[in-house]
Amino acid sequence: MSDPSADGGAAPASGAAAGSGAPAPGPGLGPGSDLGHGLGPGRDLDIDAERGVDGHLAPSAVAEVRSPLSDGQWHRLHPLTPVLRGGLFLIVVMGIVITNLRDRIVVWLLPGLAEWERYEGGDPVDYVWQNNLWLAAGLGVLGVLLILLGIFWLSWRFHTFRITGDDVEVRSGVLFRTQRRAPLDRVQGVNLTRPMVARLLGAAKLEVVGAGMDANVKLEYLSTANAEAVRADILRLASGRRLAAAQTAERRGVPITRAAAGAVSAGITGLIDGVDADAVEPASVVHIPTGRLIASHLLSGATIWLLALIAAVVVGSIVGTPWVLFTLVPTMIGFGAYWFRSITRSLRYSIAPTSAGVRITFGLFTTITETLPPGRVHAFEVHQPLLWRPFGWWSIRVNRLSGRAASDTQSQLFADVLPVGSTDDVERVLRLFLPDLTHDEAAALIADGMQGTGRAGESGESGRDGVRGDADVAPGGVDGASGDVDAGARDPYTTTPRRAWWLRPLSWRRNGLLLARGALLLRRGVLRRALIILPLARLQSVRISQGPVDRALRVANLTGHTVLGQVSGAIGIIDRDDALLAWQQVEAAAIAEAASDRSHRWDEAAAFVDAAEDRLIQGDQMQAGGVQAREEER
């Protein structure tokens, strides 16, 4: 359905609304990188040879592309894009308006009819038919439809996109031109959305999530097959594997142009010889029963507020007037709509690992598939509402650059990566996003972080163990072999001192922090338990603060800053000396983790491993050839 031809006649945009943002966390390849040499002058000259006349790098020089729409040329979207983006809604609204206001419309458009006074109050259709004006009316309706079709066609004609080796660009507008650009090294994820009407027409929309507010670039709409192929191409281009392979080839003395040509040839051979692994739908590692999903929404915090509101209304009707009871009807309708919308959005949930990242799918009527590349999640919150505790259910939400405001409902929708699950489900999901997490560390997270109460082996005024930063020792309280909780073990978290218990009267034993390997863990809440995981490589800054009461009690508050989202990285009422020590150790550990982090180029390591294996094979072949030559000389 998509037109794969290039739109060479469109003029450049005169005005731009480029989606930009902060650089992706973690350093890129530089002169000091442990994975390879930086981009020096010679490297720049070789890259220039692969660039087109407009200065953009050809996609084939960066990675194998499987879709004809990812060839670096301008393409148009699905022909039904204007209708799916709002044209159908516009037609429906116009039909309703014309049906209800047709008398007034006739008065406005035909004020000079001689017999109008006699007609007024009748049916315009009867008037047109009785006066033999059906031909003129039909031509008028046809003219309006042609005008609308012309506007839709112009909108589609000037709405184009292209995918290069550097970025994804979209330009639109007839009178006022707009051009948006998402650099591939800033891509935080790619979402594939299939609304119900678009799904019936075989169309879907892509949303390239950029790093920054309102930085997303949308491709609305493509055919479903083209959308899936383009999504895979964008993630493959953003992975950086081909760039790393080209660098490796250059260090071995192979020109980068030759390396790129060989890579493209290998990609074509792979298409002929085998099946693309990315095209196979991965199996979900978590299965959520429908009954559990519905029950989790009915037992959420909104239910507690509803029960409290019903109790208040009943008391008010008894004390005051019984008419207050009628307010329950719209309240129940509103909560019912909220529950229905929340449940249908969470149905058909699946989460699975792919070569491009973690793929999450959800939604009954509108199906959304998002792919989160490694290193794009900045914070995790594993939480448990009070009503879920008897069932042992937990939920996981994350902070990520979604290109939306934190208050946006869509942002809240994309924040939940596990709507509801058991502790085993939590471990599976966390190990998808944190592949370096060992079994013992996961068991400690569950026993000490999620379920820990802080009562075992209390440390009294100060618990320095929680901030000692010992990366070689797993948090205490868990048997590394069996994962069972040791009731007599010392709580590894630095918690609120006893002298400040009245500032956290319910949670002072549980409220604490722990600097673990590669992450800062924050544990808080008794009625609503929560464990916050802040990957050190993603931390933007760390703040320590005190108020007047805090200074009097010698306590302080620690905050780890990440991108804006639903997860708060703050922990309060910690011993002042412990908070200072944690602040210093987190600062040093975050700098070290960021310097060694390469998760934003998740395929580079695989490329260098492949190159090392190639060198070993070539060395073995050369050695075998030398032995054979010496034997022939003898």
XYZ file of C-alpha atoms in Angstrom:
634
model
C 0.000 0.000 0.000
C 2.922 2.339 0.567
C 4.508 4.152 -2.301
C 8.214 3.224 -2.302
C 9.127 5.816 -4.904
C 11.288 8.751 -3.937
C 9.690 12.171 -3.611
C 12.294 14.100 -5.491
C 10.111 17.090 -6.350
C 9.321 18.313 -2.859
C 11.042 21.540 -1.889
C 13.158 21.776 1.261
C 11.407 22.894 4.399
C 11.591 26.582 5.134
C 10.670 26.178 8.779
C 11.805 23.342 11.029
C 10.572 21.907 14.268
C 13.360 19.455 14.883
C 13.046 17.043 17.765
C 16.191 17.401 19.776
C 17.234 16.548 23.260
C 20.005 15.661 25.609
C 22.674 13.279 24.431
C 22.144 9.607 25.105
C 23.667 8.561 28.423
C 27.090 7.046 28.336
C 30.053 8.051 26.214
C 30.300 7.136 22.587
C 33.341 5.800 20.822
C 36.242 8.128 21.429
C 40.014 8.112 21.375
C 40.088 6.673 24.872
C 37.494 3.957 24.269
C 38.443 0.451 25.240
C 36.517 -0.925 22.274
C 38.416 0.735 19.482
C 39.941 3.840 18.030
C 38.027 7.066 17.688
C 36.885 8.786 14.571
C 40.047 10.458 13.395
C 40.668 12.609 10.312
C 41.269 9.558 8.137
C 38.049 8.018 9.348
C 36.105 11.176 8.512
C 37.456 11.154 4.972
C 36.338 7.541 4.511
C 32.879 8.310 5.836
C 32.599 11.288 3.476
C 33.067 8.874 0.597
C 29.891 7.067 1.680
C 27.797 10.226 2.030
C 25.453 11.531 -0.620
C 25.302 14.983 -2.128
C 23.140 16.171 0.786
C 25.750 15.028 3.332
C 23.772 12.086 4.740
C 25.358 8.695 5.246
C 23.804 5.890 3.213
C 22.011 3.322 5.435
C 23.824 0.445 3.740
C 27.128 1.833 5.030
C 25.917 1.427 8.630
C 23.831 -1.752 8.736
C 21.918 -4.237 6.639
C 18.537 -2.790 5.715
C 15.722 -5.125 4.747
C 13.031 -2.673 3.632
C 13.043 -0.690 0.341
C 11.821 2.273 2.407
C 15.152 2.380 4.294
C 17.334 3.272 1.327
C 18.053 6.887 2.274
C 15.578 8.345 -0.239
C 12.364 10.274 0.365
C 9.187 8.157 0.459
C 5.515 8.817 0.987
C 3.328 7.293 3.642
C 0.279 5.067 3.269
C -2.286 6.614 0.875
C -4.969 6.385 3.583
C -2.855 8.387 6.035
C -4.987 11.595 5.869
C -8.154 9.609 6.544
C -6.628 7.601 9.396
C -5.071 10.701 10.977
C -8.391 12.503 11.303
C -10.058 12.733 7.931
C -12.591 10.043 8.810
C -13.407 11.807 12.063
C -13.786 15.099 10.167
C -16.238 13.544 7.706
C -18.315 12.067 10.538
C -18.412 15.396 12.380
C -19.400 17.252 9.203
C -22.186 14.735 8.587
C -23.574 15.236 12.097
C -23.400 19.029 11.769
C -25.082 19.069 8.370
C -27.813 16.677 9.543
C -28.672 18.820 12.574
C -28.190 22.284 11.053
C -29.208 21.777 7.449
C -32.077 24.301 7.709
C -29.722 27.066 8.775
C -27.134 26.005 6.212
C -29.715 26.378 3.426
C -30.642 29.840 4.727
C -26.982 30.874 4.755
C -26.090 29.465 1.350
C -29.346 30.242 -0.538
C -30.747 33.464 0.944
C -32.188 34.733 -2.319
C -34.635 31.938 -3.182
C -37.993 33.424 -4.058
C -40.030 30.720 -2.437
C -37.946 30.413 0.693
C -40.494 32.029 2.970
C -43.045 29.441 1.925
C -40.554 26.655 2.427
C -39.085 27.734 5.777
C -39.699 25.149 8.456
C -39.839 22.259 5.972
C -37.299 19.702 4.854
C -34.468 20.963 2.564
C -34.317 17.583 0.833
C -38.043 17.785 -0.043
C -37.563 21.326 -1.285
C -34.659 20.343 -3.531
C -36.628 17.394 -4.928
C -39.884 19.339 -5.479
C -38.098 22.186 -7.279
C -36.005 19.855 -9.436
C -32.744 21.131 -7.937
C -31.271 17.702 -7.278
C -28.670 18.104 -10.036
C -27.353 21.384 -8.607
C -27.371 19.946 -5.089
C -25.540 16.830 -6.252
C -22.916 18.919 -8.021
C -22.465 21.011 -4.879
C -21.970 17.930 -2.698
C -19.582 16.472 -5.271
C -17.630 19.722 -5.338
C -17.256 19.687 -1.543
C -16.067 16.064 -1.649
C -13.568 16.871 -4.403
C -12.221 19.771 -2.368
C -11.799 17.513 0.670
C -10.139 14.835 -1.429
C -7.834 17.464 -2.915
C -6.851 18.677 0.547
C -6.241 15.093 1.668
C -4.177 14.368 -1.439
C -2.038 17.483 -0.998
C -1.495 16.591 2.659
C -0.358 13.079 1.673
C 1.690 14.361 -1.288
C 3.773 16.720 0.851
C 4.126 14.344 3.828
C 7.328 12.366 3.202
C 10.018 10.617 5.195
C 13.429 9.095 4.748
C 15.774 6.901 6.747
C 19.493 7.484 6.387
C 22.524 6.165 8.179
C 22.405 9.238 10.446
C 18.764 9.906 11.309
C 15.057 9.525 10.572
C 13.473 12.586 8.955
C 9.852 13.541 8.345
C 8.670 16.657 6.537
C 5.069 17.756 6.137
C 2.856 20.748 5.445
C 1.676 22.528 2.304
C 1.705 26.216 3.236
C 3.709 25.920 6.432
C 6.460 23.332 6.039
C 7.748 21.385 9.040
C 10.718 19.062 9.202
C 11.509 16.813 12.141
C 14.655 14.776 12.588
C 15.535 12.014 15.051
C 19.278 11.208 15.145
C 19.819 7.467 15.314
C 22.308 7.738 18.175
C 19.579 9.462 20.237
C 16.880 6.844 19.607
C 15.392 5.663 22.905
C 12.958 3.174 21.405
C 10.591 2.479 18.525
C 6.861 1.999 19.122
C 4.538 0.249 16.690
C 0.878 1.173 17.232
C -2.063 -0.448 15.463
C -5.385 1.262 16.248
C -8.480 -0.814 15.620
C -9.593 0.990 12.423
C -6.053 1.066 11.032
C -5.628 -2.620 11.840
C -8.728 -3.451 9.795
C -7.170 -1.569 6.859
C -3.789 -3.275 7.274
C -1.975 -0.147 8.464
C 0.119 0.793 11.492
C 2.046 3.797 12.734
C 5.637 4.009 13.911
C 6.881 6.372 16.587
C 10.626 6.877 16.896
C 11.225 7.958 20.497
C 13.871 10.663 20.738
C 15.856 12.075 23.646
C 14.022 15.201 24.674
C 10.613 16.743 25.253
C 8.377 16.546 22.179
C 11.254 14.950 20.259
C 9.404 11.955 18.847
C 9.177 11.436 15.101
C 6.022 9.708 13.871
C 5.474 7.786 10.658
C 1.681 7.761 10.352
C 0.768 5.458 8.606
C 2.550 2.574 6.852
C 1.330 -0.836 5.832
C 1.808 -3.326 8.664
C 4.511 -5.274 6.810
C 6.439 -2.112 5.911
C 6.093 -0.761 9.460
C 7.594 -3.905 10.979
C 10.449 -3.959 8.444
C 11.206 -0.256 8.927
C 11.171 -0.657 12.720
C 13.729 -3.459 12.481
C 15.886 -1.336 10.150
C 15.826 1.671 12.478
C 16.854 -0.423 15.466
C 19.547 -2.140 13.419
C 20.911 1.209 12.236
C 20.847 2.603 15.770
C 22.633 -0.385 17.274
C 26.058 0.706 16.014
C 27.206 -2.779 15.125
C 27.975 -1.963 11.509
C 29.923 1.142 12.542
C 31.999 -0.961 14.917
C 32.564 -3.589 12.214
C 33.686 -0.909 9.784
C 36.101 0.478 12.372
C 37.507 -2.994 12.953
C 37.945 -3.524 9.209
C 39.681 -0.155 8.886
C 42.160 -1.029 11.644
C 42.930 -4.240 9.765
C 43.794 -2.179 6.691
C 40.556 -2.747 4.747
C 39.058 0.452 3.254
C 35.747 1.327 4.835
C 34.017 1.383 1.441
C 35.082 -2.198 0.834
C 33.992 -3.220 4.335
C 30.567 -1.650 3.811
C 30.186 -3.381 0.443
C 31.117 -6.722 1.989
C 28.602 -6.148 4.798
C 25.803 -5.440 2.341
C 26.725 -8.559 0.367
C 26.640 -10.605 3.566
C 23.235 -9.190 4.421
C 21.857 -10.158 1.012
C 23.334 -13.634 1.381
C 21.690 -13.972 4.764
C 18.335 -13.023 3.298
C 18.690 -15.726 0.647
C 20.110 -18.457 2.853
C 18.105 -18.129 6.018
C 15.206 -16.611 7.892
C 15.601 -13.268 9.594
C 15.575 -14.021 13.309
C 14.033 -10.621 14.059
C 10.988 -11.494 11.954
C 10.108 -14.413 14.231
C 7.743 -13.348 17.011
C 9.606 -14.005 20.288
C 7.923 -15.945 23.066
C 6.874 -13.946 26.105
C 8.752 -14.674 29.337
C 5.721 -13.617 31.424
C 2.136 -14.774 31.108
C -0.555 -12.822 32.990
C -3.884 -14.629 33.471
C -6.867 -12.488 32.530
C -8.470 -13.018 35.949
C -5.349 -11.756 37.730
C -5.173 -8.718 35.466
C -8.803 -7.745 36.098
C -8.494 -8.373 39.834
C -5.315 -6.279 40.065
C -7.116 -3.250 38.619
C -10.143 -3.742 40.851
C -7.824 -3.975 43.906
C -5.752 -0.923 42.996
C -5.505 2.348 44.898
C -8.404 3.768 42.888
C -10.687 1.212 44.537
C -9.686 2.450 47.999
C -10.540 6.014 46.983
C -13.876 4.841 45.562
C -14.779 3.025 48.786
C -13.828 6.094 50.818
C -15.958 8.297 48.544
C -18.947 5.940 48.838
C -18.626 5.939 52.620
C -18.499 9.749 52.672
C -21.567 10.016 50.429
C -23.539 7.533 52.547
C -22.647 9.386 55.742
C -23.575 12.668 54.080
C -26.956 11.301 53.003
C -27.692 10.117 56.539
C -26.577 13.315 58.242
C -27.749 15.706 55.544
C -29.969 15.149 52.512
C -30.624 11.807 50.768
C -30.217 13.492 47.364
C -26.461 13.169 47.801
C -26.824 9.476 46.938
C -27.559 10.392 43.316
C -23.944 11.571 42.930
C -22.895 7.932 43.121
C -24.316 7.236 39.655
C -21.892 9.440 37.649
C -19.100 8.414 40.013
C -19.657 4.724 39.317
C -19.897 5.416 35.580
C -16.598 7.291 35.660
C -14.785 4.585 37.631
C -16.279 1.896 35.402
C -14.971 3.650 32.287
C -11.560 4.048 33.937
C -11.396 0.352 34.856
C -12.562 -0.749 31.410
C -9.979 1.437 29.668
C -7.175 0.321 31.983
C -7.998 -3.375 31.659
C -8.352 -3.357 27.862
C -5.035 -1.519 27.531
C -3.276 -4.200 29.567
C -4.780 -7.242 27.853
C -2.691 -9.288 25.395
C 0.429 -8.330 27.335
C 3.723 -9.931 26.415
C 7.380 -9.133 27.051
C 10.266 -10.880 25.338
C 13.963 -10.360 24.528
C 15.050 -9.634 20.955
C 18.366 -8.775 19.343
C 17.268 -5.120 19.277
C 16.146 -4.908 22.905
C 13.128 -5.785 25.026
C 9.878 -5.992 23.080
C 6.660 -5.199 24.984
C 3.203 -5.676 23.449
C -0.134 -4.763 25.027
C -3.634 -3.576 24.162
C -6.891 -5.227 23.106
C -8.441 -2.735 20.671
C -5.352 -0.609 19.978
C -2.300 -2.861 19.973
C 1.005 -1.202 20.867
C 4.374 -2.870 20.403
C 7.357 -0.998 21.795
C 10.992 -2.016 21.606
C 13.291 -0.688 24.319
C 16.957 -0.959 23.317
C 19.439 -1.820 26.086
C 20.565 1.067 28.236
C 17.483 3.189 27.565
C 15.865 2.624 30.982
C 17.034 5.105 33.625
C 15.160 3.928 36.732
C 13.025 1.015 37.927
C 10.341 0.903 40.604
C 9.059 -2.447 41.865
C 5.990 -1.660 43.962
C 3.157 -3.495 45.711
C -0.141 -1.849 46.723
C -1.603 -2.852 50.062
C -4.486 -4.889 48.570
C -2.081 -6.942 46.438
C -0.052 -8.202 49.402
C -2.178 -11.284 50.215
C -1.708 -12.480 46.620
C 2.023 -11.690 46.364
C 1.577 -9.477 43.286
C 4.021 -6.795 42.204
C 4.273 -4.268 39.404
C 7.250 -2.646 37.641
C 7.371 0.818 36.161
C 10.357 2.612 34.654
C 11.705 6.030 33.799
C 12.628 6.360 30.144
C 12.873 9.110 27.600
C 9.452 8.879 25.964
C 9.362 12.310 24.315
C 6.273 13.174 26.383
C 5.560 15.082 29.561
C 5.474 13.074 32.783
C 1.795 14.041 33.286
C 0.779 12.732 29.860
C -1.495 9.676 30.090
C 0.439 8.040 27.249
C 3.637 8.543 29.235
C 2.054 6.746 32.207
C 0.932 3.960 29.880
C 4.434 3.367 28.529
C 5.966 3.525 32.027
C 4.488 0.185 33.157
C 6.602 -2.694 31.833
C 4.956 -5.291 34.108
C 1.310 -4.531 34.977
C 1.064 -7.287 37.598
C 3.120 -10.369 38.333
C 4.594 -12.669 40.942
C 8.109 -12.386 42.351
C 9.296 -14.865 39.707
C 7.831 -12.618 36.999
C 9.608 -9.630 38.543
C 12.925 -11.464 38.437
C 12.439 -12.444 34.775
C 11.596 -8.881 33.727
C 14.474 -7.319 35.697
C 16.949 -9.760 34.167
C 15.727 -8.766 30.695
C 16.633 -5.135 31.348
C 19.639 -5.897 33.592
C 21.336 -8.888 31.942
C 24.323 -8.684 34.330
C 22.049 -9.359 37.301
C 23.027 -12.696 38.852
C 20.657 -15.158 40.494
C 21.993 -14.364 43.986
C 21.603 -10.629 43.415
C 18.049 -11.112 42.147
C 17.233 -13.220 45.208
C 18.669 -10.490 47.445
C 16.605 -7.842 45.676
C 13.455 -9.826 46.383
C 14.260 -10.882 49.957
C 15.902 -7.710 51.270
C 14.619 -5.028 48.915
C 11.052 -5.971 48.024
C 9.984 -8.048 51.015
C 12.462 -6.879 53.662
C 11.116 -5.155 56.744
C 14.443 -3.983 58.189
C 13.830 -5.819 61.494
C 16.436 -8.584 61.179
C 19.688 -7.713 62.907
C 18.972 -3.990 63.367
C 22.008 -1.752 63.248
C 20.662 0.948 65.570
C 21.846 4.494 65.023
C 23.824 3.845 61.886
C 24.025 1.104 59.302
C 27.183 1.815 57.297
C 27.047 -1.577 55.565
C 24.466 -0.247 53.145
C 26.873 2.278 51.650
C 30.147 0.448 51.830
C 29.995 -0.072 48.047
C 31.378 -3.613 48.179
C 30.777 -4.760 44.606
C 32.094 -8.277 45.258
C 29.700 -9.143 48.067
C 26.004 -9.717 47.445
C 23.639 -8.033 49.908
C 23.300 -9.995 53.124
C 20.287 -11.778 54.440
C 20.082 -14.350 51.620
C 21.611 -17.772 51.308
C 23.439 -17.612 47.978
C 22.801 -21.286 47.267
C 19.110 -21.546 48.071
C 17.928 -17.929 48.123
C 16.249 -18.431 51.521
C 16.060 -15.506 53.899
C 18.312 -15.753 56.942
C 16.228 -14.353 59.779
C 19.274 -13.583 61.872
C 21.229 -11.795 59.176
C 22.041 -8.130 59.380
C 19.880 -5.839 57.275
C 22.180 -4.675 54.450
C 20.284 -1.393 53.954
C 21.190 1.827 55.701
C 17.894 2.770 57.346
C 16.390 5.671 59.269
C 18.043 6.033 62.717
C 15.931 5.327 65.772
C 16.168 8.936 66.977
C 14.176 10.096 63.906
C 11.531 7.363 63.919
C 8.702 9.851 64.427
C 9.378 11.373 60.993
C 8.674 7.944 59.458
C 6.499 6.351 62.161
C 5.418 3.350 60.077
C 8.328 2.791 57.712
C 11.426 3.919 59.643
C 12.754 0.354 59.931
C 12.271 -0.296 56.188
C 13.174 3.141 54.818
C 16.792 2.858 53.586
C 19.364 2.691 50.803
C 22.028 0.313 49.549
C 24.850 0.870 47.055
C 25.063 -2.406 45.139
C 27.059 -3.464 42.094
C 26.129 -1.098 39.288
C 23.031 0.361 40.959
C 21.747 2.436 43.858
C 18.845 0.707 45.639
C 16.238 2.703 47.560
C 13.714 0.888 49.774
C 10.688 2.646 51.209
C 7.036 2.312 52.181
C 5.085 -0.077 54.418
C 1.504 0.244 53.208
C 2.736 0.589 49.644
C 6.042 -1.217 49.399
C 8.479 0.041 46.789
C 12.028 -0.759 45.712
C 13.757 1.786 43.472
C 16.666 0.645 41.279
C 18.808 3.448 39.828
C 21.460 2.154 37.380
C 24.608 4.135 38.119
C 25.489 4.519 34.431
C 22.193 6.375 33.878
C 22.368 8.755 36.873
C 22.468 12.427 35.898
C 23.403 13.776 39.335
C 23.084 13.087 43.069
C 21.810 15.616 45.598
C 21.957 15.689 49.393
C 19.733 18.111 51.308
C 18.676 19.049 54.852
C 15.895 21.042 56.419
C 15.940 22.679 59.857
C 14.390 19.634 61.527
C 16.792 17.349 59.671
C 19.766 19.353 60.931
C 18.520 19.143 64.509
C 18.207 15.338 64.229
C 21.449 14.937 62.219
C 19.644 13.300 59.269
C 19.609 14.130 55.563
C 17.796 13.351 52.313
C 19.418 11.816 49.243
C 18.058 12.162 45.688
C 19.320 10.449 42.550
C 18.346 12.452 39.485
C 17.304 10.671 36.294
C 15.089 11.655 33.384
C 11.586 12.812 34.285
C 9.112 10.007 34.788
C 6.855 8.138 37.175
C 9.737 6.893 39.358
C 11.131 9.163 42.064
C 14.756 8.599 43.096
C 14.484 10.239 46.517
C 15.017 8.716 49.949
C 14.679 10.739 53.149
C 15.571 10.721 56.831
C 18.930 8.923 56.580
C 21.720 9.480 59.099
C 23.723 12.525 58.014
C 27.099 10.797 58.009
C 25.715 7.811 56.130
C 24.066 10.098 53.577
C 27.360 11.973 53.013
C 29.249 8.716 52.607
C 26.614 7.412 50.179
C 26.730 10.673 48.227
C 30.502 10.420 47.791
C 30.499 6.732 46.894
C 27.594 7.061 44.457
C 29.336 9.957 42.730
C 32.546 7.980 42.214
C 30.739 4.792 41.200
C 28.452 6.618 38.735
C 31.449 8.226 36.986
C 33.188 4.864 36.692
C 30.052 3.107 35.395
C 29.335 5.826 32.831
C 32.906 5.701 31.552
C 32.703 1.969 30.876
C 29.088 1.824 29.695
C 28.482 0.804 26.066
C 24.831 -0.242 26.294
C 23.705 2.613 24.002
C 25.672 0.843 21.224
C 24.428 -2.602 22.114
C 25.817 -4.486 19.100
C 29.332 -3.062 19.185
C 30.630 -5.704 21.567
C 29.239 -8.480 19.381
C 30.896 -6.920 16.346
C 34.290 -6.792 18.028
C 33.906 -10.364 19.266
C 33.145 -11.473 15.715
C 36.184 -9.562 14.471
C 38.400 -11.202 17.103
C 37.131 -14.631 16.111
C 37.845 -13.816 12.456
C 41.403 -12.821 13.339
C 41.923 -16.079 15.261
C 40.618 -18.121 12.333
C 42.821 -16.235 9.878
C 45.815 -16.708 12.150
C 45.168 -20.442 12.355
C 44.788 -20.608 8.582
C 48.038 -18.694 8.022
C 49.860 -20.908 10.498
C 48.493 -24.049 8.823
C 49.481 -22.664 5.406
C 53.025 -21.961 6.612
C 53.386 -25.499 7.988
C 52.126 -26.945 4.711
C 54.553 -24.796 2.708
C 57.512 -25.938 4.806
C 56.513 -29.573 4.362
C 56.321 -29.090 0.581
C 59.821 -27.531 0.558
C 61.171 -30.574 2.357
